[in-house]
């Protein structure tokens, strides 16, 4: 077929919602509007009456096939991107980790090779800088030219991932000089390490101690410090996975001064809470992710931060490790449990249900948070993140009257659990198109293999 026509649906973009048809050709959106008068031959028509047509999700925080804490995340680019597609996400920006002692360009190349031919949706990379060796920043311009226009640094995990403040300053300054942006994992790693050592010394070695070792102030202090260091470096700053009220306040203060500070939070901080750490035995290792889940008060502050525009992006921080792998590494010491959890498959529907259906955000705001704003923030808009003429035809058809039940048994993520086990949510994703190809229907992947393309991203 030359044309695909999605007829009779409600098209939702950040700027508004309209009843409209969508015409697709060669993987791109050709027109949006009342197209019933068009005489076309060779057209496949799909009746979308009663359905919402939403931009494919853009998830800018995933860790696929990624080395972390002595193991590797359980989803590779084949399984992780299939799961994403089934859940309505059609674009990822994944973290390319710098391996210890390895050149940045080499690590980037290695990560690229893991994705090529395996990813089924389009993808880009952030470059994680974990070891600022002599000459590392000289490679930033080449990394940027290759379409990798953002870097990530860690203020926690001393001895493996953490950069000290001088190195953080240097990354910010050098990135800014070549037009890049820096994503910061803001936690005070040294204080956390001391608190964790105290807990272990007191015999509190179980997974519930993870949360106790990372109190909210360890995030807030690091956020405030990073903002000041970014000022010294004259650099923009993007905070990943913010989890606390104090962090939202710090970002709001910076933005009120017109400083280039942006903030992201994640599905799990908005929908789960710290009570999960009280589960018996090793069960709470499922939510040993970083920063930890917080109280309801913090969760409410994050929702307020989204509504106010202080936080602009909701990502999954999909960093999956099976429970058995967490047990193998960290049964006797929570510090060795690999930090992270799954989420790329469920971000879209959980945010729709918990955000829109619960009246916390509008449909248009939902689209902004899960597709448009992340695409803008990371140089992918307008090809990605909107249903407009000229954009890639990445479209989710959602039935607002349907329901979705989440379970480890039926999920596509290569995982033995999901923190949303048994949740039955209003709304069901009927179909997902990626560049005009029907890639998922009813939660099952039906697209071609390895079809994803690397996205060279522009600068801000
Ligand atoms: O729990 C998480 N988030 N794991 C580590 C990766 C990260 O983003 O810090
Ligand atoms: Zn992080
Ligand atoms: Zn992460």
Tab-separated table of C-alpha atoms and ligand atoms in Angstrom:
chain	number	residue	atom	x	y	z
A	1	UNK	CA	0.000	0.000	0.000
A	2	UNK	CA	1.208	3.481	-0.799
A	3	UNK	CA	-0.907	5.236	1.830
A	4	UNK	CA	-2.105	4.507	5.334
A	5	UNK	CA	-5.126	6.494	6.523
A	6	UNK	CA	-6.139	6.449	10.188
A	7	UNK	CA	-9.718	7.697	10.118
A	8	UNK	CA	-12.156	9.067	12.660
A	9	UNK	CA	-9.936	9.220	15.747
A	10	UNK	CA	-9.165	12.035	18.224
A	11	UNK	CA	-5.676	13.340	17.596
A	12	UNK	CA	-3.922	14.632	20.690
A	13	UNK	CA	-0.959	16.975	20.611
A	14	UNK	CA	0.470	19.230	23.287
A	15	UNK	CA	-1.327	22.199	21.754
A	16	UNK	CA	-4.775	20.614	21.637
A	17	UNK	CA	-7.055	17.740	20.692
A	18	UNK	CA	-8.986	17.505	17.427
A	19	UNK	CA	-11.147	14.957	15.657
A	20	UNK	CA	-9.087	14.253	12.572
A	21	UNK	CA	-7.859	11.736	10.046
A	22	UNK	CA	-4.146	11.097	9.685
A	23	UNK	CA	-2.578	10.319	6.323
A	24	UNK	CA	0.737	8.481	6.270
A	25	UNK	CA	3.082	7.862	3.375
A	26	UNK	CA	6.608	6.450	3.338
A	27	UNK	CA	6.757	6.390	7.129
A	28	UNK	CA	5.898	10.079	7.494
A	29	UNK	CA	2.733	11.932	8.389
A	30	UNK	CA	1.542	13.665	5.257
A	31	UNK	CA	-1.620	15.340	6.511
A	32	UNK	CA	-3.806	15.716	9.586
A	33	UNK	CA	-7.405	16.937	9.313
A	34	UNK	CA	-10.718	16.125	7.697
A	35	UNK	CA	-9.439	14.084	4.777
A	36	UNK	CA	-12.705	12.377	3.808
A	37	UNK	CA	-12.787	14.306	0.531
A	38	UNK	CA	-9.422	13.009	-0.626
A	39	UNK	CA	-9.555	10.595	-3.514
A	40	UNK	CA	-6.684	8.197	-3.099
A	41	UNK	CA	-5.957	4.879	-4.634
A	42	UNK	CA	-3.796	2.251	-2.995
A	43	UNK	CA	-4.731	3.225	0.540
A	44	UNK	CA	-5.155	1.107	3.661
A	45	UNK	CA	-7.850	2.632	5.870
A	46	UNK	CA	-7.935	1.926	9.599
A	47	UNK	CA	-11.097	2.925	11.447
A	48	UNK	CA	-10.109	4.698	14.687
A	49	UNK	CA	-13.589	5.764	15.789
A	50	UNK	CA	-13.707	6.143	19.575
A	51	UNK	CA	-9.942	5.938	19.821
A	52	UNK	CA	-7.248	8.427	20.794
A	53	UNK	CA	-4.340	8.913	18.415
A	54	UNK	CA	-1.282	9.862	20.476
A	55	UNK	CA	2.333	10.517	19.502
A	56	UNK	CA	4.531	7.480	20.080
A	57	UNK	CA	6.250	7.728	23.440
A	58	UNK	CA	9.782	9.095	23.688
A	59	UNK	CA	11.667	7.606	26.639
A	60	UNK	CA	14.959	9.399	27.177
A	61	UNK	CA	16.221	7.321	30.086
A	62	UNK	CA	16.869	3.606	29.544
A	63	UNK	CA	19.753	1.242	30.224
A	64	UNK	CA	19.726	-1.609	27.686
A	65	UNK	CA	22.445	-4.269	27.575
A	66	UNK	CA	24.318	-2.129	30.037
A	67	UNK	CA	27.047	-3.105	32.512
A	68	UNK	CA	26.150	-2.071	36.056
A	69	UNK	CA	27.293	-3.119	39.526
A	70	UNK	CA	28.955	-6.345	38.442
A	71	UNK	CA	26.242	-7.515	36.073
A	72	UNK	CA	24.356	-6.478	32.947
A	73	UNK	CA	20.803	-5.236	32.577
A	74	UNK	CA	18.482	-8.048	31.579
A	75	UNK	CA	16.984	-6.469	28.464
A	76	UNK	CA	19.139	-6.086	25.396
A	77	UNK	CA	18.230	-3.870	22.456
A	78	UNK	CA	16.031	-6.566	20.903
A	79	UNK	CA	13.919	-7.402	23.962
A	80	UNK	CA	13.940	-3.910	25.478
A	81	UNK	CA	12.835	-2.133	22.322
A	82	UNK	CA	10.181	-4.757	21.584
A	83	UNK	CA	8.799	-4.216	25.088
A	84	UNK	CA	8.909	-0.460	24.556
A	85	UNK	CA	7.030	-0.746	21.262
A	86	UNK	CA	4.349	-2.990	22.782
A	87	UNK	CA	3.862	-0.391	25.496
A	88	UNK	CA	3.521	2.571	23.112
A	89	UNK	CA	7.065	3.916	23.144
A	90	UNK	CA	8.604	4.341	19.708
A	91	UNK	CA	11.824	6.214	20.501
A	92	UNK	CA	14.492	5.674	23.153
A	93	UNK	CA	17.556	7.573	24.216
A	94	UNK	CA	19.732	5.019	25.974
A	95	UNK	CA	22.836	5.460	28.115
A	96	UNK	CA	26.148	4.388	26.625
A	97	UNK	CA	28.285	3.595	29.678
A	98	UNK	CA	31.993	4.316	29.667
A	99	UNK	CA	33.724	1.131	30.802
A	100	UNK	CA	36.527	1.584	33.352
A	101	UNK	CA	39.773	2.538	31.626
A	102	UNK	CA	38.116	2.771	28.215
A	103	UNK	CA	38.120	5.760	25.870
A	104	UNK	CA	34.751	7.471	25.499
A	105	UNK	CA	34.619	7.042	21.727
A	106	UNK	CA	35.400	3.351	22.104
A	107	UNK	CA	32.644	2.832	24.695
A	108	UNK	CA	30.211	4.667	22.455
A	109	UNK	CA	31.157	2.485	19.511
A	110	UNK	CA	30.689	-0.657	21.592
A	111	UNK	CA	27.239	0.446	22.677
A	112	UNK	CA	26.306	1.358	19.122
A	113	UNK	CA	27.229	-2.175	18.037
A	114	UNK	CA	24.900	-3.631	20.679
A	115	UNK	CA	21.954	-1.706	19.249
A	116	UNK	CA	22.601	-2.005	15.535
A	117	UNK	CA	20.446	-4.605	13.835
A	118	UNK	CA	18.686	-5.464	17.096
A	119	UNK	CA	16.647	-2.408	18.068
A	120	UNK	CA	13.122	-2.411	16.647
A	121	UNK	CA	12.407	1.256	17.368
A	122	UNK	CA	14.494	4.348	16.701
A	123	UNK	CA	17.097	5.212	19.280
A	124	UNK	CA	19.784	7.665	20.280
A	125	UNK	CA	22.419	7.686	23.004
A	126	UNK	CA	23.661	9.778	25.890
A	127	UNK	CA	27.370	9.349	26.639
A	128	UNK	CA	28.039	8.470	30.297
A	129	UNK	CA	31.335	9.864	31.557
A	130	UNK	CA	32.583	7.846	34.525
A	131	UNK	CA	36.341	8.328	34.218
A	132	UNK	CA	37.625	11.722	33.117
A	133	UNK	CA	41.048	10.624	31.878
A	134	UNK	CA	43.526	13.096	30.410
A	135	UNK	CA	42.166	14.182	27.030
A	136	UNK	CA	38.642	12.834	27.543
A	137	UNK	CA	36.997	16.186	26.930
A	138	UNK	CA	38.889	16.528	23.637
A	139	UNK	CA	36.601	13.772	22.349
A	140	UNK	CA	33.416	15.692	23.148
A	141	UNK	CA	33.291	17.504	19.787
A	142	UNK	CA	33.525	14.251	17.831
A	143	UNK	CA	30.897	12.627	20.059
A	144	UNK	CA	28.606	15.581	19.399
A	145	UNK	CA	29.225	15.443	15.657
A	146	UNK	CA	28.196	11.790	15.672
A	147	UNK	CA	24.748	12.852	16.922
A	148	UNK	CA	25.266	12.060	20.592
A	149	UNK	CA	24.581	15.504	22.009
A	150	UNK	CA	24.263	14.816	25.715
A	151	UNK	CA	26.476	13.436	28.471
A	152	UNK	CA	25.617	11.853	31.792
A	153	UNK	CA	27.560	12.088	35.009
A	154	UNK	CA	27.067	10.498	38.420
A	155	UNK	CA	27.500	12.280	41.755
A	156	UNK	CA	27.180	8.903	43.540
A	157	UNK	CA	28.833	5.469	43.364
A	158	UNK	CA	32.374	6.479	44.387
A	159	UNK	CA	34.984	4.080	43.075
A	160	UNK	CA	32.990	3.098	40.010
A	161	UNK	CA	30.811	5.744	38.374
A	162	UNK	CA	31.126	8.904	40.479
A	163	UNK	CA	32.908	12.035	39.328
A	164	UNK	CA	34.251	14.412	41.965
A	165	UNK	CA	33.133	18.023	41.787
A	166	UNK	CA	36.148	19.182	39.788
A	167	UNK	CA	35.515	16.572	37.128
A	168	UNK	CA	31.807	17.431	37.103
A	169	UNK	CA	32.746	21.077	36.539
A	170	UNK	CA	35.091	20.086	33.719
A	171	UNK	CA	32.439	17.957	31.961
A	172	UNK	CA	29.893	20.767	32.249
A	173	UNK	CA	32.329	23.379	30.935
A	174	UNK	CA	33.549	21.239	28.048
A	175	UNK	CA	30.077	20.060	27.066
A	176	UNK	CA	28.764	23.599	27.097
A	177	UNK	CA	31.650	24.730	24.888
A	178	UNK	CA	30.547	22.335	22.133
A	179	UNK	CA	26.799	22.940	22.565
A	180	UNK	CA	25.982	19.783	24.516
A	181	UNK	CA	23.918	19.256	27.623
A	182	UNK	CA	24.761	17.290	30.742
A	183	UNK	CA	22.393	14.906	32.505
A	184	UNK	CA	23.204	14.653	36.187
A	185	UNK	CA	22.494	11.829	38.618
A	186	UNK	CA	22.321	13.972	41.746
A	187	UNK	CA	22.945	12.186	45.035
A	188	UNK	CA	25.623	12.811	47.641
A	189	UNK	CA	27.486	9.531	47.139
A	190	UNK	CA	29.948	9.937	49.990
A	191	UNK	CA	27.270	10.507	52.633
A	192	UNK	CA	25.280	7.579	51.250
A	193	UNK	CA	28.336	5.322	51.475
A	194	UNK	CA	28.831	6.277	55.147
A	195	UNK	CA	25.179	5.719	56.021
A	196	UNK	CA	25.199	2.370	54.209
A	197	UNK	CA	28.347	1.256	56.037
A	198	UNK	CA	26.729	2.167	59.387
A	199	UNK	CA	23.658	0.081	58.530
A	200	UNK	CA	25.738	-2.942	57.575
A	201	UNK	CA	27.833	-2.577	60.750
A	202	UNK	CA	24.588	-2.612	62.740
A	203	UNK	CA	23.558	-5.844	61.016
A	204	UNK	CA	20.910	-4.195	58.848
A	205	UNK	CA	22.021	-5.851	55.626
A	206	UNK	CA	18.605	-6.502	54.012
A	207	UNK	CA	17.205	-4.703	50.938
A	208	UNK	CA	14.988	-2.379	52.991
A	209	UNK	CA	18.148	-0.599	54.181
A	210	UNK	CA	18.699	0.740	50.656
A	211	UNK	CA	16.084	3.417	51.259
A	212	UNK	CA	17.411	4.316	54.731
A	213	UNK	CA	20.897	4.863	53.334
A	214	UNK	CA	19.665	7.384	50.759
A	215	UNK	CA	17.514	9.944	52.622
A	216	UNK	CA	15.890	12.787	50.660
A	217	UNK	CA	18.521	15.316	51.729
A	218	UNK	CA	21.229	13.332	49.900
A	219	UNK	CA	19.406	14.183	46.689
A	220	UNK	CA	18.528	17.762	47.590
A	221	UNK	CA	22.090	18.668	48.584
A	222	UNK	CA	23.499	17.239	45.353
A	223	UNK	CA	20.899	19.013	43.224
A	224	UNK	CA	21.732	22.360	44.823
A	225	UNK	CA	25.484	21.735	44.490
A	226	UNK	CA	25.174	20.712	40.830
A	227	UNK	CA	23.184	23.846	40.030
A	228	UNK	CA	25.918	26.042	41.511
A	229	UNK	CA	28.657	24.111	39.698
A	230	UNK	CA	26.739	24.484	36.430
A	231	UNK	CA	26.589	28.229	37.077
A	232	UNK	CA	30.358	28.287	37.502
A	233	UNK	CA	30.722	26.322	34.262
A	234	UNK	CA	28.120	28.437	32.447
A	235	UNK	CA	26.389	25.265	31.331
A	236	UNK	CA	22.824	24.028	30.978
A	237	UNK	CA	21.852	21.163	33.224
A	238	UNK	CA	19.297	18.350	33.091
A	239	UNK	CA	18.527	16.363	36.233
A	240	UNK	CA	17.588	12.737	35.713
A	241	UNK	CA	15.218	10.797	37.987
A	242	UNK	CA	14.339	13.465	40.578
A	243	UNK	CA	12.424	11.995	43.506
A	244	UNK	CA	12.046	14.607	46.244
A	245	UNK	CA	10.102	17.730	47.107
A	246	UNK	CA	13.343	19.539	47.943
A	247	UNK	CA	14.753	18.817	44.502
A	248	UNK	CA	11.616	20.217	42.867
A	249	UNK	CA	11.981	23.364	44.981
A	250	UNK	CA	15.648	23.745	44.018
A	251	UNK	CA	14.888	23.367	40.310
A	252	UNK	CA	11.970	25.798	40.589
A	253	UNK	CA	14.203	28.400	42.230
A	254	UNK	CA	16.826	28.028	39.505
A	255	UNK	CA	14.265	28.228	36.714
A	256	UNK	CA	12.699	31.323	38.304
A	257	UNK	CA	16.091	32.973	37.802
A	258	UNK	CA	16.033	31.883	34.138
A	259	UNK	CA	18.884	29.467	34.620
A	260	UNK	CA	18.967	26.645	32.082
A	261	UNK	CA	18.002	23.885	34.492
A	262	UNK	CA	15.590	21.116	33.518
A	263	UNK	CA	14.237	18.239	35.561
A	264	UNK	CA	12.938	14.765	34.898
A	265	UNK	CA	11.115	12.354	37.151
A	266	UNK	CA	10.100	8.752	36.534
A	267	UNK	CA	6.913	6.722	36.474
A	268	UNK	CA	7.756	4.847	39.670
A	269	UNK	CA	8.306	7.967	41.806
A	270	UNK	CA	4.876	9.206	40.716
A	271	UNK	CA	2.959	5.998	41.302
A	272	UNK	CA	4.710	3.866	43.955
A	273	UNK	CA	5.920	4.758	47.447
A	274	UNK	CA	8.393	3.754	50.121
A	275	UNK	CA	6.023	1.319	51.860
A	276	UNK	CA	7.291	-1.311	49.399
A	277	UNK	CA	10.567	-1.385	51.364
A	278	UNK	CA	8.663	-2.865	54.304
A	279	UNK	CA	7.936	-6.086	52.390
A	280	UNK	CA	9.277	-9.215	54.133
A	281	UNK	CA	12.390	-11.133	53.154
A	282	UNK	CA	14.116	-10.235	49.923
A	283	UNK	CA	10.914	-9.033	48.221
A	284	UNK	CA	11.773	-5.353	48.583
A	285	UNK	CA	14.883	-5.860	46.429
A	286	UNK	CA	12.453	-5.419	43.530
A	287	UNK	CA	12.437	-1.715	44.317
A	288	UNK	CA	16.113	-1.342	45.104
A	289	UNK	CA	16.437	1.397	42.560
A	290	UNK	CA	18.141	4.718	42.817
A	291	UNK	CA	17.138	7.181	44.141
A	292	UNK	CA	14.741	5.110	46.266
A	293	UNK	CA	10.975	5.433	46.333
A	294	UNK	CA	9.785	8.158	48.707
A	295	UNK	CA	6.752	8.998	50.832
A	296	UNK	CA	3.391	10.121	49.510
A	297	UNK	CA	4.306	13.754	50.341
A	298	UNK	CA	7.230	13.647	47.923
A	299	UNK	CA	5.101	11.894	45.319
A	300	UNK	CA	2.479	14.645	45.521
A	301	UNK	CA	5.195	17.289	45.189
A	302	UNK	CA	6.441	15.619	41.998
A	303	UNK	CA	2.970	15.720	40.465
A	304	UNK	CA	2.728	19.401	41.418
A	305	UNK	CA	6.149	19.961	39.861
A	306	UNK	CA	4.946	18.422	36.607
A	307	UNK	CA	1.801	20.541	36.545
A	308	UNK	CA	3.766	23.706	37.269
A	309	UNK	CA	6.283	22.919	34.527
A	310	UNK	CA	9.191	22.718	36.966
A	311	UNK	CA	9.709	19.116	35.914
A	312	UNK	CA	9.279	18.657	32.188
A	313	UNK	CA	9.865	15.006	31.399
A	314	UNK	CA	8.714	11.619	32.681
A	315	UNK	CA	11.048	8.768	31.829
A	316	UNK	CA	11.099	5.104	32.824
A	317	UNK	CA	14.732	4.777	33.998
A	318	UNK	CA	14.350	1.235	32.701
A	319	UNK	CA	17.313	-0.480	34.358
A	320	UNK	CA	16.139	-4.070	34.752
A	321	UNK	CA	17.711	-6.848	36.810
A	322	UNK	CA	15.827	-10.044	37.537
A	323	UNK	CA	15.076	-10.694	41.196
A	324	UNK	CA	17.214	-13.829	41.091
A	325	UNK	CA	20.171	-11.796	39.855
A	326	UNK	CA	19.630	-9.230	42.620
A	327	UNK	CA	19.563	-12.098	45.119
A	328	UNK	CA	22.691	-13.723	43.711
A	329	UNK	CA	24.677	-10.529	44.103
A	330	UNK	CA	23.161	-8.896	47.143
A	331	UNK	CA	21.354	-11.362	49.379
A	332	UNK	CA	23.801	-10.768	52.234
A	333	UNK	CA	24.520	-7.082	51.694
A	334	UNK	CA	22.063	-4.623	50.182
A	335	UNK	CA	24.950	-2.496	48.878
A	336	UNK	CA	25.701	-5.175	46.292
A	337	UNK	CA	22.145	-5.443	44.937
A	338	UNK	CA	22.224	-4.002	41.429
A	339	UNK	CA	20.223	-0.771	41.509
A	340	UNK	CA	17.355	-0.481	39.086
A	341	UNK	CA	13.991	-1.737	37.973
A	342	UNK	CA	11.940	-2.304	34.812
A	343	UNK	CA	9.500	0.206	33.334
A	344	UNK	CA	9.925	0.941	29.633
A	345	UNK	CA	6.894	-1.141	28.680
A	346	UNK	CA	4.510	0.345	31.222
A	347	UNK	CA	5.455	4.036	31.435
A	348	UNK	CA	2.919	5.066	28.784
A	349	UNK	CA	-0.171	3.289	30.104
A	350	UNK	CA	0.632	3.831	33.797
A	351	UNK	CA	1.060	7.569	33.214
A	352	UNK	CA	-2.137	7.692	31.167
A	353	UNK	CA	-4.093	5.907	33.893
A	354	UNK	CA	-2.518	7.547	36.948
A	355	UNK	CA	-2.180	10.949	35.339
A	356	UNK	CA	-5.062	11.538	32.940
A	357	UNK	CA	-7.683	9.119	34.214
A	358	UNK	CA	-7.103	10.159	37.828
A	359	UNK	CA	-7.449	13.818	36.867
A	360	UNK	CA	-3.921	14.832	37.840
A	361	UNK	CA	-2.951	16.062	34.368
A	362	UNK	CA	-4.727	16.788	31.111
A	363	UNK	CA	-4.429	14.575	28.062
A	364	UNK	CA	-2.335	17.230	26.349
A	365	UNK	CA	0.003	17.486	29.333
A	366	UNK	CA	0.361	13.704	29.311
A	367	UNK	CA	1.427	13.813	25.663
A	368	UNK	CA	3.882	16.566	26.470
A	369	UNK	CA	5.500	14.694	29.363
A	370	UNK	CA	5.879	11.334	27.684
A	371	UNK	CA	6.587	12.368	24.088
A	372	UNK	CA	6.817	16.024	23.066
A	373	UNK	CA	8.924	17.527	25.850
A	374	UNK	CA	11.527	14.729	25.903
A	375	UNK	CA	11.793	14.968	22.109
A	376	UNK	CA	12.329	18.733	22.350
A	377	UNK	CA	14.763	18.497	25.245
A	378	UNK	CA	16.990	16.043	23.408
A	379	UNK	CA	16.940	17.381	19.861
A	380	UNK	CA	14.420	14.995	18.291
A	381	UNK	CA	11.479	17.340	17.755
A	382	UNK	CA	9.546	17.694	15.432
A	383	UNK	CA	10.432	14.377	13.760
A	384	UNK	CA	9.459	12.707	17.016
A	385	UNK	CA	6.930	13.628	19.689
A	386	UNK	CA	4.019	15.068	17.691
A	387	UNK	CA	1.326	14.082	15.202
A	388	UNK	CA	1.931	16.806	12.655
A	389	UNK	CA	2.544	16.885	8.958
A	390	UNK	CA	6.189	16.063	8.191
A	391	UNK	CA	6.832	14.130	11.414
A	392	UNK	CA	7.673	10.447	11.558
A	393	UNK	CA	4.472	8.406	11.697
A	394	UNK	CA	4.994	7.147	15.238
A	395	UNK	CA	1.435	6.830	16.495
A	396	UNK	CA	-0.289	5.042	19.366
A	397	UNK	CA	-3.953	4.103	19.028
A	398	UNK	CA	-5.428	4.005	22.506
A	399	UNK	CA	-8.884	2.810	23.501
A	400	UNK	CA	-9.947	4.954	26.474
A	401	UNK	CA	-12.724	2.480	27.283
A	402	UNK	CA	-10.433	-0.529	27.359
A	403	UNK	CA	-8.467	-1.854	30.312
A	404	UNK	CA	-4.923	-3.104	30.760
A	405	UNK	CA	-3.770	-5.621	33.345
A	406	UNK	CA	-0.059	-5.694	34.045
A	407	UNK	CA	1.717	-8.874	35.008
A	408	UNK	CA	5.149	-10.451	34.810
A	409	UNK	CA	3.571	-13.446	33.070
A	410	UNK	CA	2.415	-11.446	30.091
A	411	UNK	CA	4.928	-8.595	29.884
A	412	UNK	CA	7.462	-8.349	27.067
A	413	UNK	CA	10.279	-7.030	29.244
A	414	UNK	CA	12.837	-9.781	29.897
A	415	UNK	CA	12.110	-9.773	33.595
A	416	UNK	CA	10.804	-12.063	36.304
A	417	UNK	CA	8.774	-9.307	37.992
A	418	UNK	CA	7.148	-5.937	37.507
A	419	UNK	CA	6.472	-3.492	40.350
A	420	UNK	CA	2.996	-3.006	38.844
A	421	UNK	CA	2.019	-6.678	39.204
A	422	UNK	CA	-1.749	-7.140	39.094
A	423	UNK	CA	-2.560	-3.491	38.382
A	424	UNK	CA	-5.663	-3.173	36.234
A	425	UNK	CA	-5.734	0.210	34.581
A	426	UNK	CA	-8.256	2.132	32.521
A	427	UNK	CA	-7.177	2.458	28.877
A	428	UNK	CA	-5.720	-0.044	26.450
A	429	UNK	CA	-3.153	0.386	23.708
A	430	UNK	CA	-4.732	-1.193	20.627
A	431	UNK	CA	-1.976	-0.610	18.108
A	432	UNK	CA	1.381	1.081	17.703
A	433	UNK	CA	2.834	2.420	14.463
A	434	UNK	CA	6.526	3.259	14.138
A	435	UNK	CA	7.463	5.187	11.017
A	436	UNK	CA	4.186	4.018	9.531
A	437	UNK	CA	4.748	0.322	10.195
A	438	UNK	CA	2.287	-1.483	12.446
A	439	UNK	CA	4.708	-2.843	15.049
A	440	UNK	CA	2.463	-3.847	17.938
A	441	UNK	CA	-1.127	-4.893	18.400
A	442	UNK	CA	-2.817	-5.795	21.681
A	443	UNK	CA	0.492	-5.823	23.556
A	444	UNK	CA	2.259	-8.178	21.132
A	445	UNK	CA	5.104	-7.273	18.827
A	446	UNK	CA	4.259	-7.897	15.168
A	447	UNK	CA	6.781	-5.660	13.396
A	448	UNK	CA	9.914	-6.621	11.554
A	449	UNK	CA	13.148	-7.408	13.376
A	450	UNK	CA	16.015	-4.954	13.783
A	451	UNK	CA	14.124	-2.133	12.081
A	452	UNK	CA	15.191	0.625	14.502
A	453	UNK	CA	17.422	3.407	13.226
A	454	UNK	CA	20.059	5.398	15.054
A	455	UNK	CA	18.933	8.992	15.529
A	456	UNK	CA	21.639	11.590	15.211
A	457	UNK	CA	20.287	14.300	17.486
A	458	UNK	CA	20.620	18.030	17.067
A	459	UNK	CA	21.790	20.399	19.777
A	460	UNK	CA	19.336	22.546	21.748
B	1	LIG	O1	18.254	2.520	39.901
B	1	LIG	C1	18.855	3.010	38.987
B	1	LIG	N1	18.415	4.108	38.458
B	1	LIG	N2	19.969	2.429	38.527
B	1	LIG	C2	21.139	2.966	38.122
B	1	LIG	C3	21.055	3.756	36.896
B	1	LIG	C4	20.853	5.202	37.186
B	1	LIG	O2	20.164	5.858	36.424
B	1	LIG	O3	21.386	5.714	38.138
B	2	LIG	ZN1	21.147	7.743	37.576
B	3	LIG	ZN1	19.058	5.415	35.022
